[in-house]
Short mmCIF file of C-alpha atoms and ligand atoms in Angstrom, two decimals:
data_model
loop_
_atom_site.label_atom_id
_atom_site.label_comp_id
_atom_site.label_asym_id
_atom_site.label_seq_id
_atom_site.Cartn_x
_atom_site.Cartn_y
_atom_site.Cartn_z
CA UNK A 1 -0.05 -0.07 -0.05
CA UNK A 2 1.10 3.20 -0.63
CA UNK A 3 3.63 2.67 -3.43
CA UNK A 4 1.01 5.78 -5.80
CA UNK A 5 3.58 9.45 -6.37
CA UNK A 6 3.55 11.63 -2.92
CA UNK A 7 2.65 14.13 -4.17
CA UNK A 8 1.70 16.25 -0.57
CA UNK A 9 5.75 17.12 -0.80
CA UNK A 10 5.41 19.83 -3.61
CA UNK A 11 7.90 19.98 -4.44
CA UNK A 12 7.36 23.38 -6.97
CA UNK A 13 5.18 24.68 -3.68
CA UNK A 14 8.20 24.84 -1.76
CA UNK A 15 9.87 26.93 -3.93
CA UNK A 16 7.67 29.83 -4.45
CA UNK A 17 6.79 29.80 -1.01
CA UNK A 18 10.57 30.48 -0.20
CA UNK A 19 10.08 32.94 -3.47
CA UNK A 20 7.93 35.44 -2.56
CA UNK A 21 8.87 35.31 1.23
CA UNK A 22 13.06 35.80 0.61
CA UNK A 23 12.39 39.82 0.73
CA UNK A 24 10.33 39.44 4.11
CA UNK A 25 11.54 42.64 6.06
CA UNK A 26 11.68 43.31 10.10
CA UNK A 27 7.80 44.06 10.79
CA UNK A 28 7.36 41.45 8.87
CA UNK A 29 9.70 39.02 11.29
CA UNK A 30 8.66 40.68 14.13
CA UNK A 31 5.05 40.18 13.21
CA UNK A 32 5.51 35.95 13.35
CA UNK A 33 7.93 35.60 16.34
CA UNK A 34 4.49 37.11 18.06
CA UNK A 35 2.54 35.42 16.41
CA UNK A 36 4.59 31.98 17.33
CA UNK A 37 4.44 33.59 20.82
CA UNK A 38 1.07 32.29 20.55
CA UNK A 39 2.35 28.37 20.52
CA UNK A 40 -0.11 27.91 17.75
CA UNK A 41 2.19 26.58 15.67
CA UNK A 42 3.40 27.75 12.16
CA UNK A 43 2.45 27.34 8.70
CA UNK A 44 4.71 27.21 5.61
CA UNK A 45 4.24 31.77 4.68
CA UNK A 46 6.12 32.36 7.73
CA UNK A 47 8.68 29.89 8.04
CA UNK A 48 10.76 30.82 5.05
CA UNK A 49 9.80 34.29 6.59
CA UNK A 50 12.05 32.55 9.28
CA UNK A 51 13.94 30.82 7.18
CA UNK A 52 15.20 34.23 5.12
CA UNK A 53 16.69 35.77 8.57
CA UNK A 54 20.47 36.13 8.85
CA UNK A 55 21.43 39.98 10.66
CA UNK A 56 22.36 39.77 13.52
CA UNK A 57 19.28 41.62 15.93
CA UNK A 58 17.30 38.72 13.88
CA UNK A 59 18.39 35.65 15.26
CA UNK A 60 18.57 36.28 18.77
CA UNK A 61 15.09 38.36 18.28
CA UNK A 62 14.13 34.28 16.44
CA UNK A 63 16.45 32.84 19.87
CA UNK A 64 14.58 34.33 22.36
CA UNK A 65 11.30 33.21 21.06
CA UNK A 66 12.41 30.18 20.09
CA UNK A 67 13.64 29.56 24.15
CA UNK A 68 10.45 31.23 25.88
CA UNK A 69 7.63 28.51 23.91
CA UNK A 70 10.54 26.67 24.96
CA UNK A 71 10.57 27.14 28.25
CA UNK A 72 7.21 27.43 28.45
CA UNK A 73 5.97 23.95 27.39
CA UNK A 74 9.13 21.80 27.90
CA UNK A 75 10.13 24.41 31.41
CA UNK A 76 13.83 22.82 32.11
CA UNK A 77 13.46 18.65 31.54
CA UNK A 78 15.22 17.43 29.00
CA UNK A 79 14.44 13.55 28.78
CA UNK A 80 17.70 11.28 28.25
CA UNK A 81 17.93 7.93 26.09
CA UNK A 82 20.28 5.21 24.26
CA UNK A 83 21.25 4.36 21.03
CA UNK A 84 21.21 0.09 20.97
CA UNK A 85 22.44 -0.44 17.34
CA UNK A 86 21.55 -4.76 16.70
CA UNK A 87 22.91 -4.29 13.43
CA UNK A 88 25.25 -3.25 11.45
CA UNK A 89 23.89 -5.87 8.16
CA UNK A 90 22.65 -3.70 4.92
CA UNK A 91 21.01 -4.02 1.65
CA UNK A 92 21.69 -0.25 0.46
CA UNK A 93 23.59 1.94 -0.38
CA UNK A 94 22.86 5.28 0.81
CA UNK A 95 26.01 7.00 0.19
CA UNK A 96 26.51 8.83 3.35
CA UNK A 97 26.80 5.82 5.39
CA UNK A 98 29.40 3.61 6.40
CA UNK A 99 26.79 -0.05 6.90
CA UNK A 100 26.10 0.98 3.56
CA UNK A 101 26.09 -2.56 1.23
CA UNK A 102 29.66 -2.36 -0.90
CA UNK A 103 31.57 -0.61 2.57
CA UNK A 104 34.21 -2.89 2.13
CA UNK A 105 36.08 -1.32 5.81
CA UNK A 106 33.49 -1.86 8.12
CA UNK A 107 33.22 -5.63 9.71
CA UNK A 108 29.64 -6.38 9.65
CA UNK A 109 28.11 -8.19 12.89
CA UNK A 110 24.18 -9.11 13.63
CA UNK A 111 24.01 -9.32 17.16
CA UNK A 112 22.79 -12.50 19.56
CA UNK A 113 19.68 -12.30 21.59
CA UNK A 114 22.37 -13.40 23.76
CA UNK A 115 24.95 -10.41 22.62
CA UNK A 116 21.45 -7.96 22.80
CA UNK A 117 20.16 -8.71 26.41
CA UNK A 118 24.27 -7.95 27.30
CA UNK A 119 23.71 -4.95 25.75
CA UNK A 120 20.80 -3.62 27.51
CA UNK A 121 22.50 -5.05 30.62
CA UNK A 122 24.96 -2.05 30.39
CA UNK A 123 22.72 0.80 29.78
CA UNK A 124 20.65 0.03 32.63
CA UNK A 125 23.03 -0.12 35.01
CA UNK A 126 24.73 3.27 33.99
CA UNK A 127 21.01 4.13 34.47
CA UNK A 128 19.36 4.46 30.83
CA UNK A 129 15.40 3.51 31.09
CA UNK A 130 14.69 4.83 27.58
CA UNK A 131 15.94 3.21 24.28
CA UNK A 132 16.29 3.66 20.65
CA UNK A 133 16.47 0.51 19.42
CA UNK A 134 18.63 1.45 15.27
CA UNK A 135 19.63 -1.38 12.84
CA UNK A 136 20.54 -1.34 8.89
CA UNK A 137 18.16 -2.94 5.84
CA UNK A 138 18.74 -6.41 5.79
CA UNK A 139 18.24 -8.97 8.52
CA UNK A 140 20.13 -12.47 9.92
CA UNK A 141 18.42 -15.83 8.94
CA UNK A 142 15.23 -15.36 11.05
CA UNK A 143 14.65 -11.85 8.43
CA UNK A 144 11.51 -9.57 10.64
CA UNK A 145 11.40 -11.25 12.99
CA UNK A 146 14.95 -10.83 14.59
CA UNK A 147 13.16 -7.27 15.06
CA UNK A 148 10.57 -8.12 16.95
CA UNK A 149 13.02 -11.19 18.40
CA UNK A 150 14.46 -8.81 19.75
CA UNK A 151 13.03 -6.31 20.94
CA UNK A 152 11.63 -8.13 22.99
CA UNK A 153 14.89 -8.78 24.69
CA UNK A 154 15.52 -5.71 25.35
CA UNK A 155 12.54 -5.70 27.68
CA UNK A 156 13.93 -8.78 28.91
CA UNK A 157 15.96 -8.08 30.04
CA UNK A 158 15.68 -6.91 34.65
CA UNK A 159 18.66 -6.15 36.99
CA UNK A 160 19.10 -5.39 40.12
CA UNK A 161 18.05 -1.88 40.60
CA UNK A 162 16.53 -1.06 37.04
CA UNK A 163 15.22 -2.44 33.15
CA UNK A 164 14.17 -0.12 30.09
CA UNK A 165 10.90 0.89 29.81
CA UNK A 166 10.27 2.08 27.06
CA UNK A 167 11.63 0.78 22.94
CA UNK A 168 11.44 3.57 20.94
CA UNK A 169 12.88 2.31 17.08
CA UNK A 170 14.23 3.27 14.00
CA UNK A 171 14.51 0.67 11.34
CA UNK A 172 13.58 0.54 7.66
CA UNK A 173 10.03 1.45 6.47
CA UNK A 174 7.97 -2.16 6.86
CA UNK A 175 4.94 -2.70 5.18
CA UNK A 176 1.16 -2.16 7.78
CA UNK A 177 1.15 -5.87 8.72
CA UNK A 178 4.83 -5.71 10.05
CA UNK A 179 3.83 -3.03 11.79
CA UNK A 180 1.63 -4.36 13.18
CA UNK A 181 3.13 -6.39 14.82
CA UNK A 182 6.12 -3.72 16.14
CA UNK A 183 3.10 -1.87 17.90
CA UNK A 184 1.93 -5.07 18.97
CA UNK A 185 6.37 -6.02 21.02
CA UNK A 186 4.62 -2.24 22.06
CA UNK A 187 6.94 0.01 20.99
CA UNK A 188 7.27 3.33 21.71
CA UNK A 189 8.26 5.99 19.22
CA UNK A 190 8.13 4.22 15.20
CA UNK A 191 11.33 6.71 13.59
CA UNK A 192 12.51 7.36 10.92
CA UNK A 193 14.07 10.44 8.51
CA UNK A 194 12.89 11.23 5.28
CA UNK A 195 17.08 12.50 5.15
CA UNK A 196 15.64 14.38 1.88
CA UNK A 197 12.24 15.74 0.14
CA UNK A 198 14.58 16.82 -2.85
CA UNK A 199 13.10 14.05 -5.23
CA UNK A 200 16.65 14.57 -7.02
CA UNK A 201 18.45 14.35 -4.47
CA UNK A 202 16.85 11.68 -3.01
CA UNK A 203 18.19 10.02 -5.91
CA UNK A 204 21.00 10.84 -6.79
CA UNK A 205 22.91 9.29 -3.08
CA UNK A 206 19.86 6.67 -3.31
CA UNK A 207 22.00 3.78 -5.43
CA UNK A 208 20.49 0.51 -4.84
CA UNK A 209 18.33 -1.55 -2.76
CA UNK A 210 14.73 -0.82 -1.28
CA UNK A 211 15.55 2.18 -0.33
CA UNK A 212 15.71 3.90 -3.59
CA UNK A 213 12.19 3.63 -3.56
CA UNK A 214 11.00 7.96 -2.22
CA UNK A 215 7.74 7.11 -2.38
CA UNK A 216 7.58 4.21 0.00
CA UNK A 217 9.71 5.81 2.55
CA UNK A 218 7.64 9.06 2.98
CA UNK A 219 4.60 7.35 3.76
CA UNK A 220 6.54 5.10 5.75
CA UNK A 221 4.25 7.16 8.48
CA UNK A 222 0.62 6.92 6.84
CA UNK A 223 1.04 2.77 6.95
CA UNK A 224 2.72 2.85 10.93
CA UNK A 225 0.30 4.81 12.07
CA UNK A 226 -2.27 2.94 10.31
CA UNK A 227 -1.61 0.37 11.71
CA UNK A 228 -1.90 1.55 14.80
CA UNK A 229 1.17 3.37 16.24
CA UNK A 230 0.21 6.82 18.33
CA UNK A 231 4.05 7.94 18.29
CA UNK A 232 5.59 8.29 15.10
CA UNK A 233 9.33 10.33 15.07
CA UNK A 234 10.14 12.38 11.86
CA UNK A 235 13.55 13.72 10.70
CA UNK A 236 16.22 15.31 7.76
CA UNK A 237 19.05 14.64 7.61
CA UNK A 238 21.10 18.34 6.64
CA UNK A 239 23.33 18.87 4.31
CA UNK A 240 21.92 16.82 1.57
CA UNK A 241 20.47 19.57 0.37
CA UNK A 242 18.65 23.08 0.68
CA UNK A 243 18.39 23.26 4.25
CA UNK A 244 15.63 26.10 3.29
CA UNK A 245 13.54 23.11 1.17
CA UNK A 246 13.79 20.51 3.53
CA UNK A 247 11.69 22.32 6.85
CA UNK A 248 9.05 23.92 4.30
CA UNK A 249 8.67 19.76 2.93
CA UNK A 250 8.78 19.08 6.49
CA UNK A 251 6.26 21.86 6.97
CA UNK A 252 4.21 19.85 3.61
CA UNK A 253 4.57 15.91 5.39
CA UNK A 254 3.45 17.05 8.89
CA UNK A 255 0.58 19.43 7.50
CA UNK A 256 -0.06 15.75 5.62
CA UNK A 257 -0.48 13.94 8.39
CA UNK A 258 -2.31 16.21 10.82
CA UNK A 259 -4.86 16.08 8.16
CA UNK A 260 -5.72 12.02 7.59
CA UNK A 261 -4.91 10.97 11.29
CA UNK A 262 -5.29 14.21 13.13
CA UNK A 263 -2.08 13.91 15.07
CA UNK A 264 1.22 15.03 13.32
CA UNK A 265 4.54 13.23 15.40
CA UNK A 266 5.31 12.89 18.41
CA UNK A 267 9.41 13.64 17.14
CA UNK A 268 11.40 15.60 15.17
CA UNK A 269 15.51 14.73 14.45
CA UNK A 270 17.40 16.60 13.85
CA UNK A 271 20.86 15.02 12.62
CA UNK A 272 23.67 16.70 10.31
CA UNK A 273 25.90 14.80 8.10
CA UNK A 274 29.09 13.25 9.98
CA UNK A 275 32.08 11.93 8.82
CA UNK A 276 31.70 8.37 7.40
CA UNK A 277 33.56 4.98 7.20
CA UNK A 278 34.19 4.62 3.68
CA UNK A 279 32.16 7.69 2.94
CA UNK A 280 32.82 10.50 0.37
CA UNK A 281 30.10 12.58 1.08
CA UNK A 282 29.77 12.20 4.84
CA UNK A 283 32.42 14.45 4.96
CA UNK A 284 32.20 17.15 1.49
CA UNK A 285 28.42 17.96 2.72
CA UNK A 286 27.20 18.73 -0.99
CA UNK A 287 25.35 22.06 1.51
CA UNK A 288 26.94 21.64 4.73
CA UNK A 289 25.01 23.12 7.32
CA UNK A 290 26.41 26.09 9.87
CA UNK A 291 26.48 26.39 13.32
CA UNK A 292 24.27 29.40 13.02
CA UNK A 293 22.35 27.82 10.36
CA UNK A 294 21.53 24.94 12.73
CA UNK A 295 20.57 26.82 15.44
CA UNK A 296 18.58 28.43 14.05
CA UNK A 297 16.39 25.75 12.31
CA UNK A 298 16.08 23.53 15.34
CA UNK A 299 14.44 27.53 16.89
CA UNK A 300 12.24 27.58 13.58
CA UNK A 301 11.63 24.12 15.10
CA UNK A 302 10.56 24.87 18.14
CA UNK A 303 8.86 27.72 16.83
CA UNK A 304 6.29 25.91 13.81
CA UNK A 305 5.64 22.59 15.26
CA UNK A 306 5.88 23.01 19.67
CA UNK A 307 3.77 20.57 20.87
CA UNK A 308 6.72 17.91 19.72
CA UNK A 309 10.18 16.58 20.47
CA UNK A 310 12.99 17.36 19.64
CA UNK A 311 16.09 14.89 19.38
CA UNK A 312 20.34 16.19 19.89
CA UNK A 313 21.77 13.05 19.25
CA UNK A 314 25.23 12.71 19.25
CA UNK A 315 26.50 13.74 16.45
CA UNK A 316 26.95 17.33 17.00
CA UNK A 317 29.42 18.46 19.82
CA UNK A 318 29.50 18.97 23.62
CA UNK A 319 28.58 22.67 23.12
CA UNK A 320 26.38 22.72 19.99
CA UNK A 321 24.12 20.66 21.68
CA UNK A 322 23.98 22.80 25.12
CA UNK A 323 23.50 26.11 23.22
CA UNK A 324 20.49 23.63 21.24
CA UNK A 325 18.80 22.88 25.33
CA UNK A 326 17.85 26.70 25.30
CA UNK A 327 15.97 27.31 21.72
CA UNK A 328 13.98 24.07 21.96
CA UNK A 329 15.45 20.35 22.13
CA UNK A 330 13.68 18.29 23.93
CA UNK A 331 15.20 14.99 24.34
CA UNK A 332 18.99 13.80 24.21
CA UNK A 333 20.72 10.23 24.01
CA UNK A 334 23.98 10.58 26.03
CA UNK A 335 26.85 8.54 26.71
CA UNK A 336 26.20 6.64 22.70
CA UNK A 337 27.79 3.38 20.20
CA UNK A 338 26.94 3.17 16.25
CA UNK A 339 28.62 0.52 16.09
CA UNK A 340 26.66 -2.69 17.34
CA UNK A 341 28.06 -4.42 20.53
CA UNK A 342 29.97 -1.25 20.88
CA UNK A 343 28.82 -0.81 24.91
CA UNK A 344 30.14 -4.50 26.31
CA UNK A 345 33.38 -3.61 23.82
CA UNK A 346 33.38 -0.34 25.31
CA UNK A 347 35.10 1.27 22.18
CA UNK A 348 34.82 5.13 22.15
CA UNK A 349 34.52 5.67 18.21
CA UNK A 350 34.37 2.28 16.77
CA UNK A 351 34.76 2.78 12.59
CA UNK A 352 32.77 -0.30 12.16
CA UNK A 353 30.06 2.43 13.69
CA UNK A 354 27.53 4.43 11.89
CA UNK A 355 29.04 7.53 12.08
CA UNK A 356 31.22 9.69 13.45
CA UNK A 357 29.98 10.54 16.94
CA UNK A 358 30.79 14.89 17.92
CA UNK A 359 30.24 13.30 22.23
CA UNK A 360 31.30 11.09 24.23
CA UNK A 361 31.40 11.89 26.78
CA UNK A 362 29.38 9.14 29.63
CA UNK A 363 26.18 9.43 30.39
CA UNK A 364 27.04 11.09 34.45
CA UNK A 365 29.07 13.53 32.89
CA UNK A 366 26.48 14.46 30.82
CA UNK A 367 23.97 14.11 33.00
CA UNK A 368 26.56 16.48 35.46
CA UNK A 369 26.77 19.04 33.01
CA UNK A 370 23.52 19.45 32.57
CA UNK A 371 21.63 19.58 35.73
CA UNK A 372 24.46 22.61 36.36
CA UNK A 373 23.15 24.32 33.90
CA UNK A 374 19.78 24.22 35.11
CA UNK A 375 18.40 21.37 33.68
CA UNK A 376 16.34 18.30 34.57
CA UNK A 377 17.53 15.13 33.91
CA UNK A 378 14.42 13.39 32.64
CA UNK A 379 14.04 9.14 32.14
CA UNK A 380 10.45 9.14 32.85
CA UNK A 381 7.97 6.34 30.51
CA UNK A 382 4.72 7.14 32.58
CA UNK A 383 3.09 8.77 28.53
CA UNK A 384 3.59 5.32 27.84
CA UNK A 385 3.13 3.57 30.02
CA UNK A 386 -0.65 5.16 30.82
CA UNK A 387 -2.03 5.62 27.40
CA UNK A 388 -0.87 8.52 26.70
CA UNK A 389 0.19 8.45 23.08
CA UNK A 390 -0.72 10.40 20.31
CA UNK A 391 -4.05 12.20 20.74
CA UNK A 392 -4.57 11.05 23.87
CA UNK A 393 -1.02 13.25 25.02
CA UNK A 394 -1.23 16.65 22.41
CA UNK A 395 -4.29 16.78 23.85
CA UNK A 396 -2.70 17.17 27.75
CA UNK A 397 0.27 19.49 25.73
CA UNK A 398 -1.56 21.57 24.70
CA UNK A 399 -4.07 22.36 28.07
CA UNK A 400 -0.26 21.88 29.46
CA UNK A 401 -1.79 19.60 32.18
CA UNK A 402 1.00 17.70 30.51
CA UNK A 403 3.25 19.31 33.07
CA UNK A 404 0.73 18.65 35.37
CA UNK A 405 2.64 15.03 35.27
CA UNK A 406 6.13 15.76 33.24
CA UNK A 407 7.87 18.04 35.95
CA UNK A 408 6.96 15.95 39.32
CA UNK A 409 7.77 12.07 36.75
CA UNK A 410 11.08 14.46 36.12
CA UNK A 411 12.09 15.19 39.55
CA UNK A 412 10.93 11.25 40.40
CA UNK A 413 13.15 10.06 37.67
CA UNK A 414 15.96 11.71 37.93
CA UNK A 415 15.41 10.93 41.94
CA UNK A 416 15.72 7.53 40.89
CA UNK A 417 18.44 7.49 39.22
CA UNK A 418 20.92 9.52 41.99
CA UNK A 419 19.50 6.64 44.10
CA UNK A 420 21.20 3.98 42.09
CA UNK A 421 23.22 4.93 39.69
CA UNK A 422 25.46 8.67 40.30
CA UNK A 423 28.37 8.93 41.02
CA UNK A 424 28.65 10.88 44.50
CA UNK A 425 29.22 14.24 43.33
CA UNK A 426 25.80 14.20 40.91
CA UNK A 427 23.99 13.13 43.45
CA UNK A 428 25.29 15.67 45.24
CA UNK A 429 23.95 18.57 42.79
CA UNK A 430 21.72 16.61 41.76
CA UNK A 431 19.61 16.45 44.80
CA UNK A 432 20.75 20.29 45.35
CA UNK A 433 18.19 20.69 41.67
CA UNK A 434 16.13 19.32 42.89
CA UNK A 435 14.97 20.54 46.19
CA UNK A 436 15.39 24.35 44.31
CA UNK A 437 12.78 22.68 41.81
CA UNK A 438 10.38 21.65 44.38
CA UNK A 439 11.33 25.18 46.04
CA UNK A 440 9.89 26.81 42.74
CA UNK A 441 7.00 24.82 42.38
CA UNK A 442 3.07 25.80 43.54
CA UNK A 443 -0.69 23.62 43.49
CA UNK A 444 -0.65 20.50 42.31
CA UNK A 445 2.46 19.63 40.92
CA UNK A 446 3.98 20.34 43.81
CA UNK A 447 2.32 17.99 45.89
CA UNK A 448 2.39 14.80 43.16
CA UNK A 449 6.46 15.62 43.02
CA UNK A 450 6.65 15.78 46.75
CA UNK A 451 5.20 12.20 47.10
CA UNK A 452 7.32 10.46 43.95
CA UNK A 453 10.25 12.13 46.35
CA UNK A 454 9.60 10.70 48.61
CA UNK A 455 8.62 7.53 47.67
CA UNK A 456 11.70 6.82 45.68
CA UNK A 457 13.23 8.57 49.18
CA UNK A 458 11.48 5.54 50.38
CA UNK A 459 13.01 2.45 49.00
CA UNK A 460 10.36 2.43 45.78
CA UNK A 461 10.89 2.87 41.77
CA UNK A 462 9.91 3.20 39.45
CA UNK A 463 7.03 5.83 40.19
CA UNK A 464 5.04 7.79 38.60
CA UNK A 465 2.09 9.58 38.15
N1 LIG B 1 18.88 1.84 8.13
C1 LIG B 1 17.82 2.64 8.14
C2 LIG B 1 17.03 3.81 7.45
O1 LIG B 1 18.16 4.57 7.07
O2 LIG B 1 16.03 4.81 7.82
C3 LIG B 1 17.07 2.69 9.85
C4 LIG B 1 18.40 3.44 10.97
S1 LIG B 1 19.10 4.59 9.76
C5 LIG B 1 20.62 3.61 10.74
C6 LIG B 1 19.49 5.55 10.98
C7 LIG B 1 19.29 7.55 10.58
O3 LIG B 1 21.38 7.25 10.63
C8 LIG B 1 20.21 7.35 9.38
O4 LIG B 1 18.20 7.38 9.10
C9 LIG B 1 20.40 8.29 8.79
O5 LIG B 1 20.09 9.41 8.82
C10 LIG B 1 21.30 8.25 9.74
N2 LIG B 1 22.24 8.95 9.61
C11 LIG B 1 23.41 7.65 8.66
N3 LIG B 1 24.64 8.17 8.07
C12 LIG B 1 25.05 9.58 8.70
C13 LIG B 1 26.02 9.99 9.31
N4 LIG B 1 27.27 10.11 7.91
N5 LIG B 1 25.68 11.07 9.47
C14 LIG B 1 24.92 10.91 9.88
N6 LIG B 1 23.18 10.18 9.57
C15 LIG B 1 23.61 9.60 9.03
FE1 LIG B 2 21.71 1.24 5.15
FE2 LIG B 2 19.73 2.80 7.03
FE3 LIG B 2 22.98 2.48 6.61
FE4 LIG B 2 21.10 3.12 4.00
S1 LIG B 2 21.23 4.94 6.66
S2 LIG B 2 23.13 1.98 4.55
S3 LIG B 2 19.09 2.23 4.89
S4 LIG B 2 21.94 1.25 7.09
#
């Protein structure tokens, strides 16, 4: 199903909108920013106006508006997760990726279920509660069952203090029946990046395999949602084509999902091309995105789709990650490895990884940094486990009621981390932050936070509301 042209990505319209708004003046920019601060989202024309900003004063107004919206909706919370690469086998030829089929420079490896369990054990013992399971598009003999078994394995690992409570997945597009099976395994978010919405570029960088089919990929989230997966994640691989074109096209994709299913994506990822073993394209991106443009992209997305989570991976440096927290990032990975087996091996930037990492710090160090900036690390998985997904989540988010859950849950899940996994210096500054945060809370949120923290202190884990 859905192997038909995806007319909802209308390239001509994107160019027309960009052209029509390219000379927007300060008055127009301010008008769009003031609309954005109402937190109802932005349309294509508005987004085109913002992509045209280059004046430093306007840029800083854009960044301030994004920060205002981020704080109003997400407060100081930052959700943490770790990617788990289970296999680097792949039948596609994506010119930017080390896993592409003809690349002889990496060792191929699909982890056995026992090996996956050992990797999960390492992640749990670091304090992780959320995993993003990642794989190339070619599975061992069991075929797609390998993916289903791997999810089961991840959920099955229990240690003295913990377990993985939410498995999100980033794997190649499936058909609707396969998506139904994925849902049955209890996944959180299904995530897939279009890489580039520009059809001509798409054909140039995807040379072999199923991934060459633009339409199969761009309809994937429709199939996932039809199969009952409420939370889907979307993304662009920045550096392949003009970022202005990409963002506007993504706005079309988001609008289409909203029209068809009444709810848009749960998360947006913003990977920038990083060097990858055996890939010239990854080292020399055809449309490199500068640091300032990258920050602009995050800020624009925060304003355009205020209730959608923005994910920042360890592709970026610690400094860039810090700077984008204030602009709208709400979820980050930490302590990541992108080579299958990398957690147990403790290899740092193994050439068999999918791409080079920009942030190599272990989880506890990232947490200390996040805390020192006043952000609250959250390991919360409550919404997904209580069925607050899709529409239900967005309804709570839009009325602001979600804060009555998120803020207390962030604190209790962080306290659980401090109690079971953190180094003494992290415990010290973490406890101070929790105390300060509760002092600043009011009403029901405060009552809930106090109660939950007390329960964690009384040797209870996994408490949430
Ligand atoms: N194989 C599946 C696919 O391609 O959709 C899923 C996993 S793939 C390993 C995850 C994502 O990694 C890709 O969608 C792509 O955006 C990203 N990626 C690949 N090569 C990259 C590179 N050199 N730098 C940054 N991100 C890269
Ligand atoms: Fe395979 Fe995904 Fe890498 Fe493409 S991006 S080569 S599909 S793992």
